[in-house]
CSV table of C-alpha atoms and ligand atoms in Angstrom, one decimal:
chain,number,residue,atom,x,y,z
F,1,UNK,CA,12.8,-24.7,22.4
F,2,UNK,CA,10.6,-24.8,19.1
F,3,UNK,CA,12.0,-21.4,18.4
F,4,UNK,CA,15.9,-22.0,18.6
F,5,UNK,CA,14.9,-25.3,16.3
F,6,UNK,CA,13.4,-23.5,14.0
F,7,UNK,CA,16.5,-20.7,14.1
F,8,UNK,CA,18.7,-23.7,13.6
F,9,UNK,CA,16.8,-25.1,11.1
F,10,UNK,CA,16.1,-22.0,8.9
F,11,UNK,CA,19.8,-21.1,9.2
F,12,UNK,CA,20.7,-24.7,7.6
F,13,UNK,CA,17.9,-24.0,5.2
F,14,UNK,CA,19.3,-21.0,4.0
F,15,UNK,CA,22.6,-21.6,4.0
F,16,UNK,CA,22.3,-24.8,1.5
F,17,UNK,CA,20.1,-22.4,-0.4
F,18,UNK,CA,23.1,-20.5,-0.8
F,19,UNK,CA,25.3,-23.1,-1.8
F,20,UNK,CA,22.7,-25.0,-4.1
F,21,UNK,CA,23.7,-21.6,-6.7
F,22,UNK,CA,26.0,-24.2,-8.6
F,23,UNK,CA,23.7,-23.8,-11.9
F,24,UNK,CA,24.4,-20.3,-11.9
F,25,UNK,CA,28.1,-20.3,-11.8
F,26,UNK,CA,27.9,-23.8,-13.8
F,27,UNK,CA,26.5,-21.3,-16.7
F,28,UNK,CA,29.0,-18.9,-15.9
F,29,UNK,CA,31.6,-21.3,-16.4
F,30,UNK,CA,30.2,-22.7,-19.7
F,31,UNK,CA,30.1,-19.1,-20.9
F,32,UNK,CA,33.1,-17.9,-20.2
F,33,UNK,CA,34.8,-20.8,-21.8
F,34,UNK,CA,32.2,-19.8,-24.9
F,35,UNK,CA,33.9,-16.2,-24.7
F,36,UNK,CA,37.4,-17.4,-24.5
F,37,UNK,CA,37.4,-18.5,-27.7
F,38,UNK,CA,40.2,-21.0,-28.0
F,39,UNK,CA,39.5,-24.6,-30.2
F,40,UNK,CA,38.7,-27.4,-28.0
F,41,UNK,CA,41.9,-28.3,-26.5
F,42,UNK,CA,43.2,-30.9,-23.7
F,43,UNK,CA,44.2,-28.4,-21.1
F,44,UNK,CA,41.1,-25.6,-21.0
F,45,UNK,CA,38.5,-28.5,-21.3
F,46,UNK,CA,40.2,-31.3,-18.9
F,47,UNK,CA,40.4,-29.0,-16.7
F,48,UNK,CA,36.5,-27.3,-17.3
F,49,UNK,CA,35.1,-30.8,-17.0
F,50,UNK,CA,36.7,-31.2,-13.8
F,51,UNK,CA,35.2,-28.3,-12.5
F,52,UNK,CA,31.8,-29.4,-13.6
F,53,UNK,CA,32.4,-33.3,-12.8
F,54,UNK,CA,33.1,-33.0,-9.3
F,55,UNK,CA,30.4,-30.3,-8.4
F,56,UNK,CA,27.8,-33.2,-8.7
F,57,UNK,CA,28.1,-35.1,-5.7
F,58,UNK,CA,28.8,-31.6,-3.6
F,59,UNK,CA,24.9,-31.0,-5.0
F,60,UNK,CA,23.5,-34.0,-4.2
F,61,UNK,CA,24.6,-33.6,-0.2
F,62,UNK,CA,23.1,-29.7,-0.6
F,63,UNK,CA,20.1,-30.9,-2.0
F,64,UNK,CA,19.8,-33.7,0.7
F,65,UNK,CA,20.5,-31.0,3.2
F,66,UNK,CA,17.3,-28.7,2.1
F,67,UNK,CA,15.0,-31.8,2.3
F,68,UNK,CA,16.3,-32.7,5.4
F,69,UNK,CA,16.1,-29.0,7.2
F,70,UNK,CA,12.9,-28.4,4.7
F,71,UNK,CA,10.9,-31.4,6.3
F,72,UNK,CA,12.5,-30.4,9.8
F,73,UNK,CA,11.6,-26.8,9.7
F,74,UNK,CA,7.9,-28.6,9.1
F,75,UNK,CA,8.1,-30.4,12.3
F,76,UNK,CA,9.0,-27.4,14.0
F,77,UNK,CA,6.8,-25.1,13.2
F,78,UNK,CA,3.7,-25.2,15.1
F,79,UNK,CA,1.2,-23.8,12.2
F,80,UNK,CA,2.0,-26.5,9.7
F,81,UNK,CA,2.0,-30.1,9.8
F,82,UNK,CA,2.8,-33.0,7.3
F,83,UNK,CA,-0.6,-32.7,5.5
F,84,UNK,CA,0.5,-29.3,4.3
F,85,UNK,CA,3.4,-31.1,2.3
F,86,UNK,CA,0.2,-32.3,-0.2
F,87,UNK,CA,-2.0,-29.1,0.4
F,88,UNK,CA,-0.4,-25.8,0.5
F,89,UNK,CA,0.5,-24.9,-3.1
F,90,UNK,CA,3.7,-23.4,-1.8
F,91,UNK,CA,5.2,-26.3,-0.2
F,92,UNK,CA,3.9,-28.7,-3.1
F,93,UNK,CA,5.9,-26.6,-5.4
F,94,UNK,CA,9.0,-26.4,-3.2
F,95,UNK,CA,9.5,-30.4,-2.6
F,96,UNK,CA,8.6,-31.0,-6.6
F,97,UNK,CA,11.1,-28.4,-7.8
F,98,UNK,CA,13.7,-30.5,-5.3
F,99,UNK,CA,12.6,-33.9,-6.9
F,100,UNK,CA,13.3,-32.8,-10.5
F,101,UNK,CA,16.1,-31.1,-9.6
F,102,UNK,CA,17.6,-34.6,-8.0
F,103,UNK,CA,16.8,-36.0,-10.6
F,104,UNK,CA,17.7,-33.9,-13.4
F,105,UNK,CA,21.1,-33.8,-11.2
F,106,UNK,CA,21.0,-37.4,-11.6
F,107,UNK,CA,20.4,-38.3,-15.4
F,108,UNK,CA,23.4,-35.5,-15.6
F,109,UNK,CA,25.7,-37.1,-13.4
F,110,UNK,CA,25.1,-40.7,-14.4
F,111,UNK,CA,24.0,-41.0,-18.0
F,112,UNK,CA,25.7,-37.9,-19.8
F,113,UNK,CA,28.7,-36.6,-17.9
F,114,UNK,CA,30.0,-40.0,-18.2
F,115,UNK,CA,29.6,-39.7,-21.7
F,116,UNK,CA,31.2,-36.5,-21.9
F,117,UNK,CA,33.9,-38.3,-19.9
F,118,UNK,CA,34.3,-40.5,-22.6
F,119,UNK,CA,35.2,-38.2,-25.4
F,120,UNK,CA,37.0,-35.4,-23.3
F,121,UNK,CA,39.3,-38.6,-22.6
F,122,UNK,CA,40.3,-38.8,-26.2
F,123,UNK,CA,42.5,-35.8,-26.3
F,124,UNK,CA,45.8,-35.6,-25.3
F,125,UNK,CA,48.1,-33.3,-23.6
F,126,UNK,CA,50.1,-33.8,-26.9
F,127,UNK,CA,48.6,-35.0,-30.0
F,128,UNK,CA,45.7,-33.1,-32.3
F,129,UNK,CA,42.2,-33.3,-31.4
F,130,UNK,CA,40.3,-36.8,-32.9
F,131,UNK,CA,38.7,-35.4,-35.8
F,132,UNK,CA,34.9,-35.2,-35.5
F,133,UNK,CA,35.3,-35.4,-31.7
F,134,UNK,CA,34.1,-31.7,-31.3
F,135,UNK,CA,30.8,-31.8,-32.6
F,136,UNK,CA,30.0,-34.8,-30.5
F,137,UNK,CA,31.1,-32.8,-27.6
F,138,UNK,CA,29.5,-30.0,-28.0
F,139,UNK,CA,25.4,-32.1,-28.6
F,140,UNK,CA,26.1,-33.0,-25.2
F,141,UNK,CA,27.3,-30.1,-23.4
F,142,UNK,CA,24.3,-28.2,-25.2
F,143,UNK,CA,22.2,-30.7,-23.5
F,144,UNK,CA,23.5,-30.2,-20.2
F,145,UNK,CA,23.8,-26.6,-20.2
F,146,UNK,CA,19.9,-26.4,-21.1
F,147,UNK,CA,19.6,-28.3,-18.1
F,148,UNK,CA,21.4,-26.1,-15.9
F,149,UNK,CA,19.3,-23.7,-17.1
F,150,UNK,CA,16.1,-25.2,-16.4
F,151,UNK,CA,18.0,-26.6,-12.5
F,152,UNK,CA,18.6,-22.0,-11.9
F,153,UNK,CA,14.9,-21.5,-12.7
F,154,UNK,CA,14.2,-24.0,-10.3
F,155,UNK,CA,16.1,-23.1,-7.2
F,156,UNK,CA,14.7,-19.3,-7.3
F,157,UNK,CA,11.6,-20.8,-7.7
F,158,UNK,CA,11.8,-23.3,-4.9
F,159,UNK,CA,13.4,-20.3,-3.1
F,160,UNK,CA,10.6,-18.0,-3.9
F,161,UNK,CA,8.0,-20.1,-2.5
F,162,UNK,CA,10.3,-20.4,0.6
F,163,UNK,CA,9.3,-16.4,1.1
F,164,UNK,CA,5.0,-17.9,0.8
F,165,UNK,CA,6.2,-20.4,3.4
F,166,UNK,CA,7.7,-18.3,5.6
F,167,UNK,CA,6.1,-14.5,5.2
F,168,UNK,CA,2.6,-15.7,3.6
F,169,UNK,CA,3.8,-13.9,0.5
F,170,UNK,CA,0.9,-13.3,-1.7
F,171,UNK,CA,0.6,-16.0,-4.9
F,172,UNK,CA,0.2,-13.4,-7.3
F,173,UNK,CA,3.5,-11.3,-6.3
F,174,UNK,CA,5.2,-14.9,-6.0
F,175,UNK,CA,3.9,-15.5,-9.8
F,176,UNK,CA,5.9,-12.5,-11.0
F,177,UNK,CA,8.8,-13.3,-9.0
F,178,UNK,CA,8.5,-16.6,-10.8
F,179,UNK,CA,8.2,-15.0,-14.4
F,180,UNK,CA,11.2,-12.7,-13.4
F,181,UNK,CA,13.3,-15.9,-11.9
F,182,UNK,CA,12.6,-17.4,-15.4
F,183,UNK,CA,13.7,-14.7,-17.2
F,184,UNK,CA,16.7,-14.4,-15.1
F,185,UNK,CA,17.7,-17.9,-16.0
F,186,UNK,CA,17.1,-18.1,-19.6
F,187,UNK,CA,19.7,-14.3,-19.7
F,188,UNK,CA,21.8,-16.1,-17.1
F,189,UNK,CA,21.9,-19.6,-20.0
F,190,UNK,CA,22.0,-17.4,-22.9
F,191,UNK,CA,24.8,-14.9,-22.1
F,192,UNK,CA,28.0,-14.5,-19.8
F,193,UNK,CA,26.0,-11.6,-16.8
F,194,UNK,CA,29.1,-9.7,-16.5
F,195,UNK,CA,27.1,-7.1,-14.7
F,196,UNK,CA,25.6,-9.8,-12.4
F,197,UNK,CA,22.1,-9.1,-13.5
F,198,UNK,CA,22.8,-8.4,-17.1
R,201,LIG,C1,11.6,-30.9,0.4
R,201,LIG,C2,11.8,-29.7,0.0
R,201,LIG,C3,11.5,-28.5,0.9
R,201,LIG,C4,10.7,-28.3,2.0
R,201,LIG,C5,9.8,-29.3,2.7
R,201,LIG,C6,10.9,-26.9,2.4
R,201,LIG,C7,10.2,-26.4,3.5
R,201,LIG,C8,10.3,-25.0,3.9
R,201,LIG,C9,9.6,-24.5,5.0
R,201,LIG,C10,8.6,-25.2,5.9
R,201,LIG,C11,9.9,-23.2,5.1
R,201,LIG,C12,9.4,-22.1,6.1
R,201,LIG,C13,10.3,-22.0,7.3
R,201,LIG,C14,9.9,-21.1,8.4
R,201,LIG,O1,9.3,-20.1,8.1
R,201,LIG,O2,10.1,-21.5,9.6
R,201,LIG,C15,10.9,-22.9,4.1
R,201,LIG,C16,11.6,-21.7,3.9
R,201,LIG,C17,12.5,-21.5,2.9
R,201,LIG,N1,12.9,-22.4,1.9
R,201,LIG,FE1,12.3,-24.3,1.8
R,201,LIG,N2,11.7,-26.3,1.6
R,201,LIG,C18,12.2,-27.2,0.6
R,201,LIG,C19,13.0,-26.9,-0.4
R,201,LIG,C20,13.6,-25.7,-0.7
R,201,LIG,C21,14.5,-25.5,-1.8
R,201,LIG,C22,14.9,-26.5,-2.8
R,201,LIG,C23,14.9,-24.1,-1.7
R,201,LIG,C24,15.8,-23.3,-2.6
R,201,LIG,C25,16.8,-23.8,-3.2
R,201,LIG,C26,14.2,-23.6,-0.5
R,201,LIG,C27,14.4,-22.3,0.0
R,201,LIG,C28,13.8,-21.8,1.1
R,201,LIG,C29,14.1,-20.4,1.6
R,201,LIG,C30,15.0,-19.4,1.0
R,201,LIG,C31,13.2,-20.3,2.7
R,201,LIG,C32,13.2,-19.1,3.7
R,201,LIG,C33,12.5,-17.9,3.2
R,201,LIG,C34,12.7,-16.8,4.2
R,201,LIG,O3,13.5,-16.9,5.1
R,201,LIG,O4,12.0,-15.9,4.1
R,201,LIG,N3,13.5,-24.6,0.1
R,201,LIG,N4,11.1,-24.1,3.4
């Protein structure tokens, strides 16, 4: 029975893994928009904002979800127990890189998108943009794309540290993965990938 838990479990795990990519295509997003050029304008950015707006609450259930299966697949498994959650360096890593990514999640969703709410609101369908009102924009959504940045580094390494947990991954091979993830993220922030990994 421990085993099909566990199955059941992992496969939860992984799956919200796979869903909790939103920084990525968050940066995606952001740099396409960067690449398409066009002034700031009611229709491309209403309807970016909505994109990123509404992706919040869909991470905060994922996020839920890995803690939940995370702490789960800790019952399950017979070789670890809730001591390891303050001991192994693997699992430390893994529940603090989910706390800052809450809350991260949070000071996005309820201090500055709100604010970004607030000035995207000004422009109309069909009167100019509000003079000065780009700038303003654009502090914030530099803000928050940093912070998407920072949110990718931290899923692959949470994910990472998921391979220590589960394979008994060596720390110094999961340190380069880490350095690699990091690089990744700050390409991933910096540029549109349109190869995927370039
Ligand atoms: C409270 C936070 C978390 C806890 C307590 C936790 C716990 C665990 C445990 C115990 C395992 C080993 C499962 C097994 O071998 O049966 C595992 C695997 C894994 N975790 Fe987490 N986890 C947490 C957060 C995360 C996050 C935030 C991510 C990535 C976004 C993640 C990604 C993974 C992956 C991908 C695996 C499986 C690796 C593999 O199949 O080889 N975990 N996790």
């Amino acid at each position: 029975m421990e085993w099909e838990w566990r199955t059941f479990l992992l496969l939860v795990h992984l799956v919200s893994t796979l869903l909790m990519a939103a920084p990525f295509y968050m940066l995606v997003i952001v740099n396409e928009r960067a690449r398409f050029g066009a002034p700031l304008g009611y229709f491309t950015d209403r309807y970016m904002e909505n994109i990123i707006r509404n992706n919040s609450v869909r991470c905060f259930v994922f996020q839920g979800t890995m803690a939940a299966s995370g702490l789960g697949l800790i019952y399950v498994n017979a070789w670890l127990s809730w001591s390891d959650l303050v001991t192994e360096p693997a699992l430390i890593i893994k529940w603090v890189a989910l706390l800052i990514m809450v809350s991260l999640l949070a000071y996005v969703h309820f201090y500055l998108q709100p604010r970004v709410e607030a000035l995207v609101n000004q422009l109309k369908p069909d009167s100019p943009v509000p003079e000065g009102l780009a700038p303003r924009i654009a502090v914030l959504r530099m803000r928050r794309k940093r912070l998407a940045g920072v949110c990718l580094f931290l899923v692959l390494t949470a994910l990472i540290m998921g391979l220590r947990a589960t394979f008994l991954l060596n720390y110094y091979v999961a340190g380069i993965f880490v350095a690699v993830a990091a690089l990744y993220a700050w390409r991933v922030y910096r540029k549109p990938v349109l190869l995927g990994w370039m």
